[in-house]
Structure formats: structure tokens, C-alpha cells
């Protein structure tokens, strides 16, 4: 498969909470249930105002590096929903290509194609002790929080929601890895530590399809068997029974 879209993204990243975070969050929450994927919510929809309350309680009026993934547990529990019948797609270092590959949830289901991911995709936020409890001027980077043995509210969020996304996965699954990176599979990534290890055969997760991409015209820096072997080791440890690898140009 070929595409003109780069498989990795080096665009500018915000370092402060989005000014209209609440409005964006609530708008996306209702949009997802009404227009994007209404089927899981036909019998009972999610209360978007309540979800906003759970979401902000995880980080508001706290030091910006003090939020843990456990703080998002009430939010994730309230927001999780049944997934579509599409094969679930995990990924590592290939955003924004993954959105084209998954056809925005029509071909595969990524975490961004669930309510958990859709509401905050590409948004930034952090808290502060003073009113209004949310810092709209400056948020720490991952490196900043690592220096004080903490983690950003964003990173904590994706840790927790990745737990829930992978726990709902059934049947076959696929993962996109970046073959133009020196380390296409990072054993310390969210995929390796929170998603892959959460895939269980007792939930009918029996097969993992590994797809390794590289930029068109770029240098292929990975060694294919090494990547497959590294994933295989974790698959065996987490009892995922089968996997296969493919290589594609992105």
C-alpha cells in the first residue's frame, strides 16, 4: 500500500490547555454519539456534562505533573462503550497516517475512533492549584514531568484509556509500526506496556497482524525479524496466541 501522507508527524505541539477545551470536549462528545458512531448509544447515551465533570476532576486544581492514570478511572469507566465489529488497530509512531489507514473507523477501529479517544484527540490540557483549576497559559512537557518523577495529564489519560480500549478488543487485531524509525517497536511504549499485554485469548483475541511501514523514498532502518521477535516475546508472555508480520510503504 502506498500513500503520500507521511507516516510520522513533527508538527507544532501546543504547550498550554486549549482555550475552548470544554466546548470542544462537549461538542465532540455529542457529535460522536449522534453522527460519528451512534449505534452503541441507541438504547442509552452518555451524559456529556457528567463526562466533562469526571474528566476535569482527574487533573483540575492539581499540580500539572501530579495526575496519574488512576485519576482517570471514573471517567474511563463512564465513557467506555461497546466497540464496532471492525478489527481493532493499534499503532506506534505512525500518526497521522493511521487515520487514513483506518478510514476513520470504517476499515479498522483505533482508539481515536472510540468516544474515549475522539473527545480529546490532539488536544492539550493541564491543571493548576489556583482558580480556575485549569492552566490555559503553560503546560509542562513530558520531559518536564519526568524531572519531578511525574507525568503529564495527557500521557496519564492515554495510559488509562489504552487499558480500556485493549480490554474491549476481540478477534483479530493489527498494529502499525514505523519501519523508518531506528526503534520501530519500543518495549516501553504505551502499546507494549499497556495494550499488547492486555490482549487475552480468553477474550477471543487470538491473532495479531503486525504491519511495518516506511516513508516513501525514505531509508528503511529496521531489521524485520528483530521486530517480529520482540513482539513475539511479549505476545507469548501475555498469552496472545498467534501473530504475523507484513511490510508496507507509507
Short mmCIF file of C-alpha atoms in Angstrom, two decimals:
data_model
loop_
_atom_site.label_atom_id
_atom_site.label_comp_id
_atom_site.label_asym_id
_atom_site.label_seq_id
_atom_site.Cartn_x
_atom_site.Cartn_y
_atom_site.Cartn_z
CA UNK A 1 0.00 0.00 0.00
CA UNK A 2 1.29 3.48 -0.88
CA UNK A 3 0.29 6.94 0.28
CA UNK A 4 1.57 10.49 0.01
CA UNK A 5 0.81 11.14 3.67
CA UNK A 6 3.90 10.99 5.90
CA UNK A 7 3.69 8.22 8.46
CA UNK A 8 5.18 10.31 11.26
CA UNK A 9 4.29 13.81 12.40
CA UNK A 10 6.65 16.56 13.53
CA UNK A 11 4.14 19.42 13.65
CA UNK A 12 3.96 22.07 16.36
CA UNK A 13 2.54 20.83 19.65
CA UNK A 14 0.61 23.13 21.99
CA UNK A 15 2.17 23.77 25.38
CA UNK A 16 -1.00 25.09 27.06
CA UNK A 17 -4.60 24.00 27.52
CA UNK A 18 -6.79 24.70 24.50
CA UNK A 19 -8.76 27.88 25.21
CA UNK A 20 -12.11 26.31 24.35
CA UNK A 21 -11.36 22.89 25.80
CA UNK A 22 -14.78 22.45 27.42
CA UNK A 23 -16.70 23.49 24.32
CA UNK A 24 -14.60 21.21 22.09
CA UNK A 25 -14.95 18.30 24.51
CA UNK A 26 -18.73 18.62 24.82
CA UNK A 27 -19.23 19.22 21.09
CA UNK A 28 -17.21 16.15 20.16
CA UNK A 29 -18.99 14.08 22.79
CA UNK A 30 -22.41 14.79 21.32
CA UNK A 31 -21.16 14.64 17.73
CA UNK A 32 -19.68 11.19 18.24
CA UNK A 33 -22.92 9.79 19.68
CA UNK A 34 -25.26 11.49 17.22
CA UNK A 35 -23.30 11.40 13.95
CA UNK A 36 -19.98 9.55 14.03
CA UNK A 37 -20.91 6.25 15.69
CA UNK A 38 -24.48 6.30 17.05
CA UNK A 39 -25.05 2.52 17.20
CA UNK A 40 -23.57 1.89 20.69
CA UNK A 41 -25.73 4.67 22.15
CA UNK A 42 -29.16 3.88 20.67
CA UNK A 43 -30.55 2.41 23.89
CA UNK A 44 -28.60 4.56 26.32
CA UNK A 45 -26.42 7.54 25.51
CA UNK A 46 -23.61 9.04 27.54
CA UNK A 47 -24.17 12.18 29.61
CA UNK A 48 -21.56 14.54 28.16
CA UNK A 49 -21.79 17.04 31.03
CA UNK A 50 -21.17 14.24 33.52
CA UNK A 51 -18.21 13.01 31.44
CA UNK A 52 -16.75 16.52 31.47
CA UNK A 53 -17.01 16.53 35.25
CA UNK A 54 -15.23 13.17 35.54
CA UNK A 55 -12.58 14.30 33.06
CA UNK A 56 -11.70 17.58 34.76
CA UNK A 57 -11.75 16.08 38.25
CA UNK A 58 -8.74 13.99 37.22
CA UNK A 59 -6.44 17.00 36.75
CA UNK A 60 -8.10 20.29 37.76
CA UNK A 61 -6.80 22.06 40.89
CA UNK A 62 -3.72 19.82 40.90
CA UNK A 63 -0.07 20.36 40.14
CA UNK A 64 0.32 19.75 36.38
CA UNK A 65 2.61 16.72 36.81
CA UNK A 66 0.64 15.17 39.68
CA UNK A 67 -2.13 13.48 37.67
CA UNK A 68 -1.88 9.69 37.42
CA UNK A 69 -3.68 7.28 35.15
CA UNK A 70 -5.70 6.07 38.15
CA UNK A 71 -7.24 9.56 38.39
CA UNK A 72 -8.98 8.93 35.06
CA UNK A 73 -10.59 5.67 36.21
CA UNK A 74 -14.06 7.18 36.94
CA UNK A 75 -14.02 8.94 33.57
CA UNK A 76 -12.93 5.88 31.60
CA UNK A 77 -15.49 3.68 33.35
CA UNK A 78 -18.27 6.13 32.46
CA UNK A 79 -17.17 6.73 28.85
CA UNK A 80 -16.28 3.22 27.66
CA UNK A 81 -18.72 1.60 25.21
CA UNK A 82 -19.05 -1.49 23.05
CA UNK A 83 -16.75 -1.39 20.03
CA UNK A 84 -17.78 -1.89 16.42
CA UNK A 85 -17.27 -5.19 14.62
CA UNK A 86 -14.25 -3.81 12.75
CA UNK A 87 -10.82 -5.19 13.55
CA UNK A 88 -9.08 -3.11 16.21
CA UNK A 89 -5.94 -1.29 15.12
CA UNK A 90 -3.08 -0.37 17.44
CA UNK A 91 -0.16 1.77 16.37
CA UNK A 92 3.14 3.26 17.37
CA UNK A 93 4.78 6.40 15.86
CA UNK A 94 2.66 6.50 12.69
CA UNK A 95 0.19 9.31 13.41
CA UNK A 96 -1.42 10.88 11.28
CA UNK A 97 -1.12 8.07 8.71
CA UNK A 98 -3.15 5.77 10.93
CA UNK A 99 -6.32 7.83 10.39
CA UNK A 100 -6.14 7.27 6.62
CA UNK A 101 -5.28 3.61 7.00
CA UNK A 102 -8.23 3.01 9.32
CA UNK A 103 -10.56 5.15 7.15
CA UNK A 104 -11.59 7.00 10.31
CA UNK A 105 -13.10 3.89 11.85
CA UNK A 106 -14.72 2.50 8.70
CA UNK A 107 -11.99 -0.07 8.00
CA UNK A 108 -10.37 -0.55 11.40
CA UNK A 109 -11.17 0.80 14.85
CA UNK A 110 -8.42 2.79 16.55
CA UNK A 111 -8.64 4.38 19.98
CA UNK A 112 -9.40 7.69 18.23
CA UNK A 113 -12.50 6.03 16.74
CA UNK A 114 -13.96 5.47 20.20
CA UNK A 115 -15.61 8.04 22.44
CA UNK A 116 -12.61 7.83 24.80
CA UNK A 117 -10.22 8.93 22.09
CA UNK A 118 -12.45 11.09 19.90
CA UNK A 119 -13.30 13.67 22.55
CA UNK A 120 -9.70 14.74 23.24
CA UNK A 121 -7.73 13.72 20.16
CA UNK A 122 -4.87 16.21 19.58
CA UNK A 123 -5.97 18.40 22.49
CA UNK A 124 -3.78 19.64 25.34
CA UNK A 125 -4.67 20.26 28.98
CA UNK A 126 -3.20 20.54 32.46
CA UNK A 127 -4.21 21.73 35.90
CA UNK A 128 -3.08 24.29 38.45
CA UNK A 129 -3.77 24.83 42.13
CA UNK A 130 -5.24 28.31 41.66
CA UNK A 131 -8.60 29.21 40.12
CA UNK A 132 -9.92 28.25 37.62
CA UNK A 133 -8.05 25.00 38.26
CA UNK A 134 -7.03 24.63 34.60
CA UNK A 135 -3.88 26.25 33.22
CA UNK A 136 -4.55 27.96 29.90
CA UNK A 137 -1.12 29.61 29.69
CA UNK A 138 1.53 26.94 30.11
CA UNK A 139 1.62 23.15 30.45
CA UNK A 140 4.72 21.05 31.13
CA UNK A 141 6.21 18.71 28.57
CA UNK A 142 6.81 15.01 29.15
CA UNK A 143 10.46 15.82 29.87
CA UNK A 144 9.45 18.46 32.43
CA UNK A 145 7.30 15.99 34.34
CA UNK A 146 9.90 13.24 34.18
CA UNK A 147 12.31 15.53 36.04
CA UNK A 148 9.94 15.55 39.03
CA UNK A 149 9.04 11.85 38.69
CA UNK A 150 5.58 12.68 37.38
CA UNK A 151 3.73 12.52 34.08
CA UNK A 152 1.62 14.93 32.07
CA UNK A 153 -2.19 14.76 32.34
CA UNK A 154 -2.29 13.86 28.63
CA UNK A 155 0.08 10.93 29.00
CA UNK A 156 -1.78 9.66 32.07
CA UNK A 157 -5.02 9.91 30.11
CA UNK A 158 -3.77 7.78 27.23
CA UNK A 159 -2.37 5.20 29.62
CA UNK A 160 -5.76 4.65 31.23
CA UNK A 161 -7.86 4.84 28.06
CA UNK A 162 -5.46 2.45 26.29
CA UNK A 163 -6.16 -0.06 29.06
CA UNK A 164 -9.87 0.16 28.37
CA UNK A 165 -9.54 0.11 24.57
CA UNK A 166 -7.37 -3.00 24.57
CA UNK A 167 -9.57 -4.72 27.16
CA UNK A 168 -12.58 -4.37 24.83
CA UNK A 169 -10.70 -5.86 21.86
CA UNK A 170 -11.94 -9.18 20.46
CA UNK A 171 -10.99 -11.36 17.48
CA UNK A 172 -8.17 -10.36 15.16
CA UNK A 173 -6.15 -7.21 15.80
CA UNK A 174 -3.47 -5.35 13.87
CA UNK A 175 -0.65 -3.00 14.81
CA UNK A 176 1.11 -0.41 12.63
CA UNK A 177 4.80 0.14 13.38
CA UNK A 178 7.18 2.69 11.86
CA UNK A 179 9.96 0.96 9.93
CA UNK A 180 11.63 4.31 9.24
CA UNK A 181 12.45 4.64 12.94
CA UNK A 182 15.59 3.21 14.46
CA UNK A 183 13.37 1.50 17.02
CA UNK A 184 10.04 0.60 15.34
CA UNK A 185 8.93 -1.41 18.36
CA UNK A 186 9.63 0.20 21.73
CA UNK A 187 9.19 -2.23 24.61
CA UNK A 188 8.46 0.77 26.89
CA UNK A 189 5.76 2.33 24.70
CA UNK A 190 2.07 2.52 25.61
CA UNK A 191 1.35 -0.15 23.01
CA UNK A 192 3.86 -2.57 24.54
CA UNK A 193 3.25 -1.91 28.22
CA UNK A 194 -0.50 -1.22 28.34
CA UNK A 195 -2.18 -2.52 25.19
CA UNK A 196 -0.33 -5.58 23.93
CA UNK A 197 -0.05 -7.12 27.39
CA UNK A 198 -3.79 -6.59 27.88
CA UNK A 199 -4.83 -8.73 24.90
CA UNK A 200 -6.06 -12.07 26.23
CA UNK A 201 -7.14 -15.27 24.46
CA UNK A 202 -9.95 -15.75 26.98
CA UNK A 203 -11.50 -12.64 25.39
CA UNK A 204 -11.17 -14.27 21.95
CA UNK A 205 -8.08 -12.27 20.96
CA UNK A 206 -6.25 -14.95 19.02
CA UNK A 207 -4.30 -13.17 16.28
CA UNK A 208 -2.11 -10.07 15.99
CA UNK A 209 -1.23 -8.82 12.50
CA UNK A 210 2.00 -6.74 12.53
CA UNK A 211 2.25 -4.18 9.70
CA UNK A 212 5.57 -2.34 9.39
CA UNK A 213 5.52 0.87 7.35
CA UNK A 214 8.20 3.15 5.96
CA UNK A 215 8.17 6.57 4.31
CA UNK A 216 8.15 6.57 0.51
CA UNK A 217 11.68 7.28 -0.66
CA UNK A 218 12.97 7.08 2.89
CA UNK A 219 15.57 4.81 4.40
CA UNK A 220 14.33 1.50 5.79
CA UNK A 221 16.24 1.24 9.05
CA UNK A 222 14.54 -1.66 10.82
CA UNK A 223 15.60 -5.29 10.66
CA UNK A 224 12.36 -7.16 10.11
CA UNK A 225 12.99 -10.41 12.06
CA UNK A 226 14.15 -8.43 15.11
CA UNK A 227 10.87 -6.53 15.30
CA UNK A 228 8.80 -9.67 14.86
CA UNK A 229 10.82 -11.48 17.52
CA UNK A 230 10.44 -8.63 20.04
CA UNK A 231 6.68 -8.57 19.60
CA UNK A 232 6.56 -12.36 19.71
CA UNK A 233 8.20 -12.42 23.12
CA UNK A 234 5.59 -10.09 24.60
CA UNK A 235 2.80 -11.96 22.79
CA UNK A 236 3.89 -15.17 24.47
CA UNK A 237 4.20 -13.54 27.87
CA UNK A 238 0.71 -12.05 27.58
CA UNK A 239 -0.70 -15.27 26.06
CA UNK A 240 -1.68 -13.82 22.68
CA UNK A 241 -1.53 -17.00 20.66
CA UNK A 242 -0.64 -16.04 17.11
CA UNK A 243 0.84 -13.22 15.05
CA UNK A 244 2.13 -12.48 11.57
CA UNK A 245 4.14 -9.65 10.01
CA UNK A 246 3.83 -7.60 6.84
CA UNK A 247 5.80 -4.74 5.37
CA UNK A 248 4.18 -1.81 3.53
CA UNK A 249 5.23 1.53 2.11
CA UNK A 250 3.51 4.52 3.66
#
